[in-house]
Amino acid sequence: MDETRDHERPPADLTVGLLGPVVGVLGDREIDLGPPLQQAIVAMLAMSSNRVVTVSQLIEGLWGDDPPPSATQSIYTYIAGLRRALEPGRRRRQPPGRVSRASGGYLLQLDPLQVDAHLFAARLDAAAQARKSGDFAGALRAIDEALDLWRGPALSGVPGPFADGERARLDQLQVTAVETRADALLRLGRPEEALGELYELVHRHPLRERPGELLMLALHGCGRQAEALAVFEEARRALSDELGILPGEGLRRAHRVVLSGAGEPAAPDHVKPRQLPGDLLVFVGRTRETVRLRSLLDPWGDEPPHPFVVICGPPGVGKSALAVHVAHMVRERFPDGQLYVNLRGGTPNVPRPSTHEIFSRLLRGLGTPDSAIPEDEDEAAALWRSKLQSGRLLLVLDNAADLAQVKPFISAPRGTAVLVTSRESLTAGDDCAQGRLHALSDVEATAMLAKLVGADRVSADLDQTTHLVRLCDGFPLALRVAGARLIDRPDWSVGALTMRLTDERRRLRELEAGDLAVRSSLAASWNALNGSTRELDGEAAHLLALLGLLHVPDVTVEAAAALSESSPVDVERALERLCDAHLLEAGEPGRYHPHDLVRLFAGDLLPAGERIAPLKRAIGYYAESARAAARTSDPHRVHCLYPPLDVRGRGFDSADEARAWLRREETILLAAAFQAMADPDDDIARAGAGIALALWWYQQAAYRVPGLISLGEQLLATGERLDDRVITMEGHAHIATGLYLKGDWAACIQHHEWHLRLARLLGDRFNEQRAHGNLAGTLMKWDRCSDALEHALAQRVIARDIASGPGERYALLVAGRAYTGLGRFKEAAITLDEGAALADQAGDSLRQVEFTVARGLVLIELGERESALALLSEVLEPARATGMKMTEVNCVVLLARAHRLLGRTREAMRYSIEALVLAEQMGSPYWIREATREREAATGQRSVTA
């Protein structure tokens, strides 16, 4: 997919040099590319010419795993500086043409061959093609052109992990190019021309065998056999002293050529295995992982490869593909061969090979005849180890079940490396360097799908493509199946398959094509746990089946313990075991989540008859915990405790702890509430309603308008289905509150009136007075102050009858506001003072603040503006501390008004702008109007003064 199709391509007048100090040439002049970190960004964009580099990739490339807090802003600054350097003539409002923003990152619009590193690689490719056709003179010309591009050490002076990795890669390519040049000279009969650079290579890389081999052959070609033999002896000594290994096949062959006096190398005396599966044509992304793996297996300089490297990750994430891809990239580092064994640890219904069978395959791969392979496992292991002593091999063990399966094969001499893929974590192994593979990003997954089915088909509807790759969780296996389905159905659009996958009940069935199936891949991992003799594995398998019942973003240890009726200690061990098996992901401490495909798979594991009891426990835990958090965070409100539940939730030691828990768990609680209220079991649905009702005060204070309305609608549907008038009544209250915050007074009043009618029908005096109070508050917003006062006074009568302190305090607050709106300021002041005294007596901090703010408005209306300003200024910080957004913005608006009426225009402007920002964050049309009115009044006043 051409990501630059929507941008005008700038002229091809820019070249970027990375093979030395980073330079840019625009036209015929060199340009300043800025400080070293900005040069690092140039390098990253240039190496990905015409492809998007995300902001997160830029941050990681500059600072690795420890970026500064200002990293994102620094990226923006460097990009701005780079744009100025590359487009000096661009006008201020003209869109950038060279470095453009796309898909969450930036791309440099530049022909790759205008980057010397890309041109270097292209020249090397041309040389390789010439060598294949026997044109060694042409190969030599191409290599000389490539090496002439170098101006010094690559990316000289550029910091950061990306530059370090790329510098090492390019340096290795340069060394390989010099070796290839020397080989071409030898084949052209010009050995004397190769001597100088070969002597330099051997000096710089004494443990790299290819330069020594070529130098021996060059000296032999010049008739200098004694010097050639001295080179071999020096190489043998260095390899023995530093790595404890013998010279590899290449050096030994050259040694035989020199000793025999022949002009061609002798035939090898043993088989060089080349067993790697073919590299995928469709391989995208994984840049960071590839760089790290290459640095371990083909380290810079003369360091030996890391002996034991592991790629782990969940089923279908692409571990095997990455291992094979990297193995092909580093195979030249292992001249004595590459061996590959599929251990079948995650292959369903196929037995795993025994340890002796694996040893036998490896020994046969090295040319050992079957008759020479010992039948005893220990003897076979000894023969394998002795074979390793005389060479440098790469062993790829794919799909390992666990550490025990690979342990016999990971003890290898320096110079040999073992690369393992597994669904399990193998970090307990000696010298293990493990990397965990995660899902592809949206950009990478889209690129993969485009390569599978064609860019035109994918780009026809990018929104549907993005939806599809997210439904596949960014897992390469799922994407390959999706691609296969689209290839098999050329008449389908991407959107057609996306629509089929959107239905969760059929998604796993749709992700099957031939012998590729997401479900069977996941089943292999779960079956391995479920069939294990270890008690912990069985517990983990059962817990995953239980977790499949919950459709929530993540779970805590406490929630999982409620679900499983197990102790938190045992549950945490099982959760961690599932993480080790990569069937769960660990988030922040104590939180775990499955990928959607794993959740859908787990949802089918438990028989239907066993789902109700654990789901009741979990939903009840959420409801009781939400109730406890609501009561602890604001004990002066009356919280709905319907329906009664026979479960225990968690407790809280302070209001701050409870509020923090509600903020953190809100998304989980909402998901649990919606899932439970839609459940066919009546008790589970009622418990789900209990979660929703417990969140009413919290969502109101946090100004969660859509959440209140959508929860209210679900409560109405649930109440109607269960014929539960209490839930129906509370549903009307939820919707009314959301509509109140939204500013839809007419619709809001209709739901309040339903609330009032149902409360009377149920004989619920508390909810009757509550409905009167809410009607009063809404009518005030509609400037119907007389009607509001009537309802407020009705609320107070009932509240006093039933001894509801919160109800009486709210009634006095709204009555005071109504008196103010009617111009009856003396009655307003008396009413507000009475309510404030009750709030003080109860320790109700929210109402204390609200009475003070309301009293401030009375003082403004009475013309006592200095007193109002002092009162409102004093209460502003307490208003912020309540967390009630409406109270805060009300106070800020009144401060703006008081300052304006006192002629303090600058302060009025400041507060009116702050109020407008708050109102826009809340999404409240009413408060946006009020704040805008104050700002316009202050602006007009400033104009008159000026």
Coordinates of C-alpha atoms in Angstrom, one line a residue, residues 52 69 194 196 219 241 275 284 398 429-430 467 490 497 500 519 533 558 635 750 763 778 785 807 852 856 914:
V52 CA 5.4 5.4 8.4
P69 CA 9.0 12.6 30.4
A194 CA 43.2 -8.4 -2.3
G196 CA 46.0 -5.3 1.7
L219 CA 48.8 -15.7 -0.3
D241 CA 42.3 -19.4 23.2
Q275 CA 17.9 -27.3 7.1
V284 CA 6.4 -7.4 7.9
D398 CA 10.9 -24.6 17.0
G429 CA 17.4 -21.9 31.6
D430 CA 21.1 -21.2 32.0
H467 CA -11.5 -3.0 12.1
P490 CA -12.4 -12.8 -4.6
L497 CA -15.3 -10.6 6.1
R500 CA -18.7 -11.9 9.7
R519 CA -9.1 -22.3 17.7
T533 CA 0.1 -33.9 35.9
E558 CA -9.5 -10.3 43.9
P635 CA -20.8 8.8 53.0
Q750 CA -40.3 13.4 31.5
G763 CA -44.9 3.6 48.2
T778 CA -34.0 20.6 36.5
C785 CA -38.2 29.0 39.4
G807 CA -32.8 14.9 51.1
T852 CA -21.3 28.7 49.8
G856 CA -21.9 33.9 46.5
E914 CA -11.0 28.7 32.6

